[in-house]
Tab-separated table of C-alpha atoms and ligand atoms in Angstrom:
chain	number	residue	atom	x	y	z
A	1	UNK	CA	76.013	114.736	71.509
A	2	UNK	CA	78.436	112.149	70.039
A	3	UNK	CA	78.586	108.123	70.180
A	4	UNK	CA	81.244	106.822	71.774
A	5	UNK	CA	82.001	103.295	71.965
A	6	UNK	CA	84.219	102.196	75.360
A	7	UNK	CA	86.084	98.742	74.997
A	8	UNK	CA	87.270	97.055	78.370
A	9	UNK	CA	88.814	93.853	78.790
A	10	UNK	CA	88.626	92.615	82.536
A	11	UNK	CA	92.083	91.149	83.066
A	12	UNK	CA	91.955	90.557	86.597
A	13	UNK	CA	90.514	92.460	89.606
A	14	UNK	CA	88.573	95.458	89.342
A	15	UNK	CA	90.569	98.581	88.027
A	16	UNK	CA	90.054	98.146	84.505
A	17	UNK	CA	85.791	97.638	84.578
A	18	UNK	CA	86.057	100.490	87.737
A	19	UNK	CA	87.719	103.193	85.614
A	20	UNK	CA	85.675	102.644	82.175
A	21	UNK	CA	82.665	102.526	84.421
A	22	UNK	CA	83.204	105.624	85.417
A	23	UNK	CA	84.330	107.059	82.771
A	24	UNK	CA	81.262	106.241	80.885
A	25	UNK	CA	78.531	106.719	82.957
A	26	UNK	CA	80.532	110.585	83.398
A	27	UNK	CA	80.287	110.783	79.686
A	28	UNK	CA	76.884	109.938	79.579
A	29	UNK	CA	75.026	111.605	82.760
A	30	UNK	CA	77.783	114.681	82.054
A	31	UNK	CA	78.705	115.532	78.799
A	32	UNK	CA	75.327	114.104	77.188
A	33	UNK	CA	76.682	111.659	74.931
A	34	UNK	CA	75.343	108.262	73.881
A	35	UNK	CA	77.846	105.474	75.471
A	36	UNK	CA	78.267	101.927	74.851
A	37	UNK	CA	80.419	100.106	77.296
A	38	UNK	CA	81.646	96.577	75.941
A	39	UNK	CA	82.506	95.057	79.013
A	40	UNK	CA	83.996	90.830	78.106
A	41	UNK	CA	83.715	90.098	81.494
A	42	UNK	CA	79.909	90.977	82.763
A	43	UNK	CA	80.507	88.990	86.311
A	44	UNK	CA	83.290	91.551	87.398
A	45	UNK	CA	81.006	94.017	86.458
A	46	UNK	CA	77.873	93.128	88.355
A	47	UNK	CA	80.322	92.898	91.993
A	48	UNK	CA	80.726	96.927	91.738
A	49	UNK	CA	77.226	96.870	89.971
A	50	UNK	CA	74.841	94.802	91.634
A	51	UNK	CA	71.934	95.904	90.083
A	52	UNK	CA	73.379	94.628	86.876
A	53	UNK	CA	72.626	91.171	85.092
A	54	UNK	CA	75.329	89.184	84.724
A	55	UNK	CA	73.877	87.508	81.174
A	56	UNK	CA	72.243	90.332	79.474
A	57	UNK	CA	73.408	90.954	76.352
A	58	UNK	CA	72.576	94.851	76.102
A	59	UNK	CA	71.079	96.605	79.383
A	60	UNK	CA	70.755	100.380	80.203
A	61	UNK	CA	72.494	101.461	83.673
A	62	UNK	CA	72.197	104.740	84.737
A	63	UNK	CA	71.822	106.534	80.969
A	64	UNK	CA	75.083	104.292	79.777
A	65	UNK	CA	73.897	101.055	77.415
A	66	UNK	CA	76.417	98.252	78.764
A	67	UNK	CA	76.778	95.391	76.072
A	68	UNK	CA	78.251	92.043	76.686
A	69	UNK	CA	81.767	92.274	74.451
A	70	UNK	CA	81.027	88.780	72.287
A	71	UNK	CA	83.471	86.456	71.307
A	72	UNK	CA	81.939	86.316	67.646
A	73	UNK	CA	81.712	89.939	67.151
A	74	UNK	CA	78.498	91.174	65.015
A	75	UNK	CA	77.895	93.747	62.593
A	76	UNK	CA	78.425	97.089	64.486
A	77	UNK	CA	78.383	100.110	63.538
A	78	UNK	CA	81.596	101.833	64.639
A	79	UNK	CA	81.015	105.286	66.881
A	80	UNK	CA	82.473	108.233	66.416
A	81	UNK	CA	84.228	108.309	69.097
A	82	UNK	CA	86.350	104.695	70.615
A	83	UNK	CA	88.195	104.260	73.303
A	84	UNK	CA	89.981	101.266	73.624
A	85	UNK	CA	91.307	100.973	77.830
A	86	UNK	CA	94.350	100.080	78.592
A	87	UNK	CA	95.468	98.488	75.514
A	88	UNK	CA	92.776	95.908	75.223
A	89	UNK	CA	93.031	94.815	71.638
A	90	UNK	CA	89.228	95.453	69.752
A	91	UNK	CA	87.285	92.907	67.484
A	92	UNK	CA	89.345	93.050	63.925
A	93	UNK	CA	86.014	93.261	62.322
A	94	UNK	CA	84.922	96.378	64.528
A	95	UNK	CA	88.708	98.021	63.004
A	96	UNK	CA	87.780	96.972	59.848
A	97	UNK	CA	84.777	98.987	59.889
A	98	UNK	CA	86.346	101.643	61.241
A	99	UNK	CA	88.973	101.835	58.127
A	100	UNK	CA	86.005	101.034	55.771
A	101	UNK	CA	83.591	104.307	56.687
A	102	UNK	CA	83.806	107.508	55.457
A	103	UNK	CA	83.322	109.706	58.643
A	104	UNK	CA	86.290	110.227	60.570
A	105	UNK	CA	86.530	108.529	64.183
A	106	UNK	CA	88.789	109.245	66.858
A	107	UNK	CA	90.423	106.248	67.946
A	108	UNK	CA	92.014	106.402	71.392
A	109	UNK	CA	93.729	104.613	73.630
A	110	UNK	CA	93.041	105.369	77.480
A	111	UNK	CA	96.383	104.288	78.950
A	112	UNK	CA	96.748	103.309	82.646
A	113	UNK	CA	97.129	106.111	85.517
A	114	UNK	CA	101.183	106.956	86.254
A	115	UNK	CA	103.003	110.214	88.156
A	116	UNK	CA	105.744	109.570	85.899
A	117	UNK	CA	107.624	112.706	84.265
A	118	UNK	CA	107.521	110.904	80.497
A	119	UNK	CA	103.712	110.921	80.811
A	120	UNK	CA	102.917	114.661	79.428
A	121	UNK	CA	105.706	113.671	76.620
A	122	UNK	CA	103.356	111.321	75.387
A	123	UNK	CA	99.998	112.083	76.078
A	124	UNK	CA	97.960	112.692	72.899
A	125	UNK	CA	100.955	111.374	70.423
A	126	UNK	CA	99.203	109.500	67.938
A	127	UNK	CA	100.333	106.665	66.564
A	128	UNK	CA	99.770	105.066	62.673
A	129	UNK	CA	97.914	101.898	62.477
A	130	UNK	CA	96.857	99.913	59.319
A	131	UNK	CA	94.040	100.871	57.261
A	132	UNK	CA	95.139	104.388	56.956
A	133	UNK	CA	93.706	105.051	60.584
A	134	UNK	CA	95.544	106.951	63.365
A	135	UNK	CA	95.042	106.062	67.481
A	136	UNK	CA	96.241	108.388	69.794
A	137	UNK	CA	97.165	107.414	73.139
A	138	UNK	CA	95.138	109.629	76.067
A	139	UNK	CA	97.294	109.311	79.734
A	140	UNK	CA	95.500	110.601	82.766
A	141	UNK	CA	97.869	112.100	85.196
A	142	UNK	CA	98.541	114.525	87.874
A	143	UNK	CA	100.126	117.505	86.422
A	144	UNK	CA	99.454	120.002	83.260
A	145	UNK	CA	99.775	118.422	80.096
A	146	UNK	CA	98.275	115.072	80.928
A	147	UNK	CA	94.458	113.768	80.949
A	148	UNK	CA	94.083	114.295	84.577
A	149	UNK	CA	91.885	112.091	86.655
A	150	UNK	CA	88.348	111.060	86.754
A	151	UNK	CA	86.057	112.999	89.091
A	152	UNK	CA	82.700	113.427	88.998
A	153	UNK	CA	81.595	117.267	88.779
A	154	UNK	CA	79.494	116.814	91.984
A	155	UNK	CA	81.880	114.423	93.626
A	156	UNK	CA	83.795	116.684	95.928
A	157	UNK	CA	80.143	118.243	97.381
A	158	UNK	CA	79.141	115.081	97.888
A	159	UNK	CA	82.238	114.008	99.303
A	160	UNK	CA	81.745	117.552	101.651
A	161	UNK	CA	78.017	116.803	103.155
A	162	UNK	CA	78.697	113.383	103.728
A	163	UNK	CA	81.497	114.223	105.858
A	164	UNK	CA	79.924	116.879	107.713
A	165	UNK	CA	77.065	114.481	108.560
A	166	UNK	CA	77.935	112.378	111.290
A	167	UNK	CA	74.143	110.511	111.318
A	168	UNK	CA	74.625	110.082	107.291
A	169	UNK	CA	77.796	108.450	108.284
A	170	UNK	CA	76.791	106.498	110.605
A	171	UNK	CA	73.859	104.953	109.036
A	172	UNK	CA	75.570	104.153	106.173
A	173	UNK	CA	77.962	102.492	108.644
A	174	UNK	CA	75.921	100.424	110.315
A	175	UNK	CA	74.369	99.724	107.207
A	176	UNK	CA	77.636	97.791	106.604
A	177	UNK	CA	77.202	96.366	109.923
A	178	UNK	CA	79.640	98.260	111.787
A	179	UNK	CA	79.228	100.221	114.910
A	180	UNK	CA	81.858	103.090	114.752
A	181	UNK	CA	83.953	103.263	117.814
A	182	UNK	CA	84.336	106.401	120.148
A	183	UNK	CA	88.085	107.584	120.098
A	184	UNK	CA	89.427	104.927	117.288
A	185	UNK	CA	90.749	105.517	114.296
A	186	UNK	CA	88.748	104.032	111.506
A	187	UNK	CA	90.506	102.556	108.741
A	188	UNK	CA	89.548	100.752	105.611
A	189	UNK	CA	92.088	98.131	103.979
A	190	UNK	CA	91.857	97.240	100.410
A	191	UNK	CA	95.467	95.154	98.725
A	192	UNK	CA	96.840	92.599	97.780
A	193	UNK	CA	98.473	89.584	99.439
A	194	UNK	CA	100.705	91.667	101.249
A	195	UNK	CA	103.285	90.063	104.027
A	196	UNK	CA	103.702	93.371	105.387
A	197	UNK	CA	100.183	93.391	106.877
A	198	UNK	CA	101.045	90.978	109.926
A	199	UNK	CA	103.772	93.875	110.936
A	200	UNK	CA	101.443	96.690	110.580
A	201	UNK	CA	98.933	94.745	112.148
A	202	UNK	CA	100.480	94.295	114.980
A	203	UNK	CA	101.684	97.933	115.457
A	204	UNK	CA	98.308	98.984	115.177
A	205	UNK	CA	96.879	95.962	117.979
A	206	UNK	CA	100.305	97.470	120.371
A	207	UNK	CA	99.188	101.399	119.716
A	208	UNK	CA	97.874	103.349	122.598
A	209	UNK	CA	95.452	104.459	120.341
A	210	UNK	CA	92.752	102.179	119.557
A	211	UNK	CA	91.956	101.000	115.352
A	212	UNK	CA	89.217	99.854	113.990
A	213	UNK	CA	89.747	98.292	110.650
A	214	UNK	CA	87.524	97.311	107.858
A	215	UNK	CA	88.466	94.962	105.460
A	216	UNK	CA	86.331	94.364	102.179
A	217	UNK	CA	86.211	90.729	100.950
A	218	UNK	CA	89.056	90.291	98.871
A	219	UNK	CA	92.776	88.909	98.503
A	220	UNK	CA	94.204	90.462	101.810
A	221	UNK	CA	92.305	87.873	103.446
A	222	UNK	CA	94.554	85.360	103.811
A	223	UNK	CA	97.420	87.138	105.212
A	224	UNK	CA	95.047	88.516	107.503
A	225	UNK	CA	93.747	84.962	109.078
A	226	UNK	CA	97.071	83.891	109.394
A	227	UNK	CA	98.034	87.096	111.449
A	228	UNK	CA	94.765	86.594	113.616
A	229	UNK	CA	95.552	83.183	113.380
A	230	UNK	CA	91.918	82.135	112.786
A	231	UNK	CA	89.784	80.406	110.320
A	232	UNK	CA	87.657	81.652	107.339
A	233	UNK	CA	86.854	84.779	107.932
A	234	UNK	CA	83.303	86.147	106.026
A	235	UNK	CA	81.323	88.859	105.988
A	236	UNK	CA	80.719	90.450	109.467
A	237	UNK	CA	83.025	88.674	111.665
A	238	UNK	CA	84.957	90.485	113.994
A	239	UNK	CA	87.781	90.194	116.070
A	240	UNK	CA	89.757	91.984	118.790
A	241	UNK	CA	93.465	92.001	119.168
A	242	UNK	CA	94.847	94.485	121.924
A	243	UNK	CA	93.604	97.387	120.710
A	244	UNK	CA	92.795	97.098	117.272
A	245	UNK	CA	89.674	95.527	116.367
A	246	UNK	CA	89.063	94.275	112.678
A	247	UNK	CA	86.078	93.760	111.146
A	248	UNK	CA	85.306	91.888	107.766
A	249	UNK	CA	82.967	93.579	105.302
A	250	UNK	CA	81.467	92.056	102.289
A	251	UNK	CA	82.505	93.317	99.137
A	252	UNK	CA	80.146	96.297	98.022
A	253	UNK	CA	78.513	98.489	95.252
A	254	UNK	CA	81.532	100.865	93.832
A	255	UNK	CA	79.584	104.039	95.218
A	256	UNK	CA	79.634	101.951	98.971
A	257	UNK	CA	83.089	101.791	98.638
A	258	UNK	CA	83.558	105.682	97.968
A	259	UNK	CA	81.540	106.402	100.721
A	260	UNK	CA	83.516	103.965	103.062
A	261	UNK	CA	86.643	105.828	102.079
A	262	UNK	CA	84.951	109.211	103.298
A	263	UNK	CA	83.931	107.973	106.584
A	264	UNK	CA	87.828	106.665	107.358
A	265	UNK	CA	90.476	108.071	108.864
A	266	UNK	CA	93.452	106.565	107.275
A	267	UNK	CA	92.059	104.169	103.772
A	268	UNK	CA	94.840	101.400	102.135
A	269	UNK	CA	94.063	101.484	98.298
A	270	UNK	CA	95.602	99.655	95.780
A	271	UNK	CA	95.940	99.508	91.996
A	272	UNK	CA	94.600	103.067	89.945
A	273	UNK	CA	90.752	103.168	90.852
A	274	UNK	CA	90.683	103.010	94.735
A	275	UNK	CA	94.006	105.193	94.986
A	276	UNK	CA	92.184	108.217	93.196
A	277	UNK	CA	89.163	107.819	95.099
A	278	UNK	CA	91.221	108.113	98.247
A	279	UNK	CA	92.900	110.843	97.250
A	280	UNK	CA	89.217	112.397	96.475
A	281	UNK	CA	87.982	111.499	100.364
A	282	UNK	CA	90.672	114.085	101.446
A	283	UNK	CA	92.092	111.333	104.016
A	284	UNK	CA	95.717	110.152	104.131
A	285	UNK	CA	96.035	107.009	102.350
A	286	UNK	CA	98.424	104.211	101.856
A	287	UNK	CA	98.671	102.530	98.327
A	288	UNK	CA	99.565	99.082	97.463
A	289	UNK	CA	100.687	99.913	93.857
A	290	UNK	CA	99.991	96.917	91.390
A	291	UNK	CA	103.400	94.820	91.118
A	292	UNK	CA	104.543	94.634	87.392
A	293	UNK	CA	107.276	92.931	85.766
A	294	UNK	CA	110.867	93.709	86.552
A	295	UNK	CA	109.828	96.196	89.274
A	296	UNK	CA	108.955	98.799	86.938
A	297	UNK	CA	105.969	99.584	89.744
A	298	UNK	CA	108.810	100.779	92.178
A	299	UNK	CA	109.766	104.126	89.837
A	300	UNK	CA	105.859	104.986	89.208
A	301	UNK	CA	105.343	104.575	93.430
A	302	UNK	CA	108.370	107.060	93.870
A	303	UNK	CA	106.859	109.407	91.329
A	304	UNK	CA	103.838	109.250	92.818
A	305	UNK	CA	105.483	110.167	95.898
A	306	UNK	CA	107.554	112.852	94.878
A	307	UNK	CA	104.752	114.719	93.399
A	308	UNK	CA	102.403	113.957	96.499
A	309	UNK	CA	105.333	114.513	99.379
A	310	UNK	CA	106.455	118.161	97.521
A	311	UNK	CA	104.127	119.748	99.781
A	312	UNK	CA	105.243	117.896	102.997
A	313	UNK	CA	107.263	119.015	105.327
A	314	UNK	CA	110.511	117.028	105.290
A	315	UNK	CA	109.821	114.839	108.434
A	316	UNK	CA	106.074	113.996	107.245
A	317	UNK	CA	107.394	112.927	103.599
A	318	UNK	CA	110.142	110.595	105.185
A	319	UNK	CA	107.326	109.136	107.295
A	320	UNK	CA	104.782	108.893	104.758
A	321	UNK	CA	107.232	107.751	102.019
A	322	UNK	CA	108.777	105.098	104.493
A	323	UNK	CA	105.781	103.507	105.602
A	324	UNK	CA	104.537	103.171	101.716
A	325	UNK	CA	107.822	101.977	100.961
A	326	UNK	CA	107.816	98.982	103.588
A	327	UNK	CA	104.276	98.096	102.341
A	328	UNK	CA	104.985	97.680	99.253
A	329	UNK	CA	108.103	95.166	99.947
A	330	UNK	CA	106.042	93.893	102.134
A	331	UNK	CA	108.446	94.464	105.133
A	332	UNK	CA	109.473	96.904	107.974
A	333	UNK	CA	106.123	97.763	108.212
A	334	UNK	CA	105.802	97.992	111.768
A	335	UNK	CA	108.364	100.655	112.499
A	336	UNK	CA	107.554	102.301	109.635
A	337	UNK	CA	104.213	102.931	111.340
A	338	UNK	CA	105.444	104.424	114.307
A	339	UNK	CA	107.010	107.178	112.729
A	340	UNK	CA	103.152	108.343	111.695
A	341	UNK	CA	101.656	109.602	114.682
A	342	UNK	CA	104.066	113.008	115.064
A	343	UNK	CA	103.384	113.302	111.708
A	344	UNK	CA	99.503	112.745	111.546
A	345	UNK	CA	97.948	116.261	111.714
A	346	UNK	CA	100.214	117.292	108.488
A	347	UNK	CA	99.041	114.198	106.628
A	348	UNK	CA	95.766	114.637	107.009
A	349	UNK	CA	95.494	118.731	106.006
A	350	UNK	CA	98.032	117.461	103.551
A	351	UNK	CA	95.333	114.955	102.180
A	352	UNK	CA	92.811	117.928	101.742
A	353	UNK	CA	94.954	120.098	100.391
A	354	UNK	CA	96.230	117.901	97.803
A	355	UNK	CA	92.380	116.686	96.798
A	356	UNK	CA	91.974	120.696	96.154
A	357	UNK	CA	95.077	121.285	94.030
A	358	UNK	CA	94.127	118.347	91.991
A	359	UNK	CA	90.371	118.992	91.365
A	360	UNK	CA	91.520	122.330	90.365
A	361	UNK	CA	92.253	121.072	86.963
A	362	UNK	CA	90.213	119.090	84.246
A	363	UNK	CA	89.042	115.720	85.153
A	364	UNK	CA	89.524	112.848	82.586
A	365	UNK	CA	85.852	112.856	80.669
A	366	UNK	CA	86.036	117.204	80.472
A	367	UNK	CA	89.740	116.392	79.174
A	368	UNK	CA	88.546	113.817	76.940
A	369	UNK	CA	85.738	115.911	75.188
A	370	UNK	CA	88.265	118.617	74.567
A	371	UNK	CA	90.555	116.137	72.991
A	372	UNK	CA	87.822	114.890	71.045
A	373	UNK	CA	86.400	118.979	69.844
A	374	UNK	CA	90.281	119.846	69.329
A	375	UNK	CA	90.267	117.464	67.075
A	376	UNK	CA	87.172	117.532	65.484
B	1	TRH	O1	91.224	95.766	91.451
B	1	TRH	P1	92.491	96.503	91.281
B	1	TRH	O2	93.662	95.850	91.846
B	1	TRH	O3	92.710	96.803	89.769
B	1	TRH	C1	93.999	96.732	89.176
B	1	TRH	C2	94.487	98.101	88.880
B	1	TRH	O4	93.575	98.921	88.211
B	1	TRH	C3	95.747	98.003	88.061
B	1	TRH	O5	96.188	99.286	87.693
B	1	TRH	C4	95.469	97.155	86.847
B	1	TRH	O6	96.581	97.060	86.078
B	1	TRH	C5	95.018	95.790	87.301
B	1	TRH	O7	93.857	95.904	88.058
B	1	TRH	C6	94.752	94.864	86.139
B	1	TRH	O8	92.392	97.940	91.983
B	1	TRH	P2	91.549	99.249	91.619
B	1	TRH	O9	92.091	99.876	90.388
B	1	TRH	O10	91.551	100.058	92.829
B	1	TRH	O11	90.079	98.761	91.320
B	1	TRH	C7	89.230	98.304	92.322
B	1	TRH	C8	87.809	98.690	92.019
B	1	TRH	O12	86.944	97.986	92.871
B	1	TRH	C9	87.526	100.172	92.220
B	1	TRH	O13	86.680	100.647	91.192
B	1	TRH	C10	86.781	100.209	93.546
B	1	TRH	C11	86.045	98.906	93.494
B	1	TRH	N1	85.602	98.342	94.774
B	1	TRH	C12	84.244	98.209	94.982
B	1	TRH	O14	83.433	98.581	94.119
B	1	TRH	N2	83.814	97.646	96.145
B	1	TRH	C13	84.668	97.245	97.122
B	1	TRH	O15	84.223	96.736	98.176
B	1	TRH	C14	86.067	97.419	96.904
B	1	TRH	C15	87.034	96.998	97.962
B	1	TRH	C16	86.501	97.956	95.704
């Protein structure tokens, strides 16, 4: 049993408090070490969390202690093992005491999730920082020679029974509020403003077969409303457009969400938390990747989809890749999405299949811990 001290800064949305959530209550409940979380943004916590407090300096959730990261950082004792995520910078003083103690720590960066081939280059190259100390940077990824991905060790059984239990499902369902349709696809919708969505939309409304879509509070509103052409939408209204019926959901507890992407049929993801979940329900999905500067997004999507369409036949990965293409420029999205249908069947053995290949190697906290023994 080790300490290990995880540092997140919330920048916006949800990925960065998801993943270190994760990660440390895996760490914890898993590998039976003592984890502090210092989260500097405890409302974006407590909407995947809600049984957290929001003000709380220090509180235990589920064997993790999560502390409030304070501007005026006190006298902490530095763990032996810190993970800063995704480059958030930590408290000079915490550094400091780092350099100034005699036992060795293992400083690492936990960078965000890309398909990219330079990724196993630099996974685990350390890097010299002042002080005499060393950080090395950890990448997860999908192939040997990166950190892999975070997954639970009892994730895919869970995963299993709830989708073999069509009354589990359906309770849960209409725990939400939603009455599952006979015959319809179900589909879940998580991204961001997206101007694609009024295309798509209105494929799905024009499809002889009927879609039921669920939409979690968020910032695909909008562009939503102005396709139904309707007012503020909330929690638990629904509305009917040819055949496709959407449905609003309120924003839930991040273990809702995973099991919302089990029960669906075809889940849009976005960012690096909800598009490994998806690929964990075993369902085809369609990312939204987050948009960065000077389109460097576009080459991690294609890598993504190189690895992911290898084991497509040709006429599935043209379909799959075009309709993730026109998402994410946010047109074309409508005939894009009639080139799934033929392909559907492959897509969604394809899904399972991939899950399998993937949870055949280490997850992220097992490849973590054998970073941190390695280097012990
Ligand atoms: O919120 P995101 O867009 O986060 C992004 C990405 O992580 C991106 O890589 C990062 O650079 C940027 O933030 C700053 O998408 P992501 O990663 O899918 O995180 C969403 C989290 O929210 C995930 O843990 C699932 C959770 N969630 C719920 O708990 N309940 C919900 O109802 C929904 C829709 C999501």
């Amino acid at each position: 049993m080790a300490k290990w001290d995880i540092f997140c800064s919330v920048v916006d949305n949800y990925g960065d408090i998801g993943v270190t959530w994760r990660l440390a209550r895996q760490l914890a409940g898993e590998h039976g070490h003592a984890v502090r979380l210092w989260v500097d943004e405890l409302a974006a916590f407590v909407r995947l969390c809600p049984e957290a407090s929001a003000t709380a300096e220090r509180q235990q959730l589920s064997g993790v202690e999560l502390c409030r990261w304070p501007t005026i950082w006190p006298a902490v004792e530095p763990a032996e093992v810190v993970i800063e995520a995704f480059a958030c910078h930590l408290p000079p003083a915490y550094i400091e005491a780092m350099a100034a103690s005699t036992a060795r720590r293992l400083w690492l960066n936990l960078e965000y999730l890309s398909a990219e081939d330079w990724v196993a280059g630099c996974h685990g190259l350390p890097s010299p920082q002042a002080g005499g100390l060393r950080k090395f940077f950890f990448f997860p990824g999908f192939v040997d020679g990166t950190g892999g991905l975070l997954r639970e060790g009892d994730l895919l059984a869970r995963r299993r029974a709830f989708q073999a239990d069509s009354a589990a499902q359906q309770a849960f369902l209409q725990r939400l509020g939603v009455t599952r349709q006979a015959h319809a696809r179900l589909i879940s919708l998580f991204a961001y403003e997206n101007p694609g969505l009024a295309g798509w939309l209105q494929a799905l409304a024009d499809d002889p077969q009927a879609s039921q879509l669920l939409v979690p509070q968020g910032r695909i509103l909008g562009d939503l409303q102005a396709w139904l052409g309707d007012g503020d939408l909330a929690p638990g209204d629904r509305r009917q457009r040819g055949n496709l019926q959407v449905q609003v959901l309120p924003f839930m507890a991040q273990d809702d969400y995973d099991r919302l992407l089990w029960c669906c049929d075809l889940n849009a993801v976005r960012g690096e938390d909800s598009f490994v979940r998806a690929q964990w329900a075993g369902r085809p999905l369609l990312w939204h990747i987050y948009r960065q500067e000077e389109g460097a997004h576009w080459d991690k999507l294609e890598a993504f989809l190189a690895l992911y369409g290898a084991g497509l036949s040709p006429a599935a990965a043209e379909a799959l890749g075009g309709f993730w293409r026109g998402w994410n420029a946010g047109a074309g999205t409508a005939e894009a999405w009639l080139a799934l249908p033929q392909v559907w069947q492959e897509l969604h053995e394809h899904a399972e299949r991939w899950c399998m290949d993937q949870a055949a190697r280490p997850d992220l906290a097992t490849a973590l811990e054998q970073f941190y023994r390695n280097w012990l």
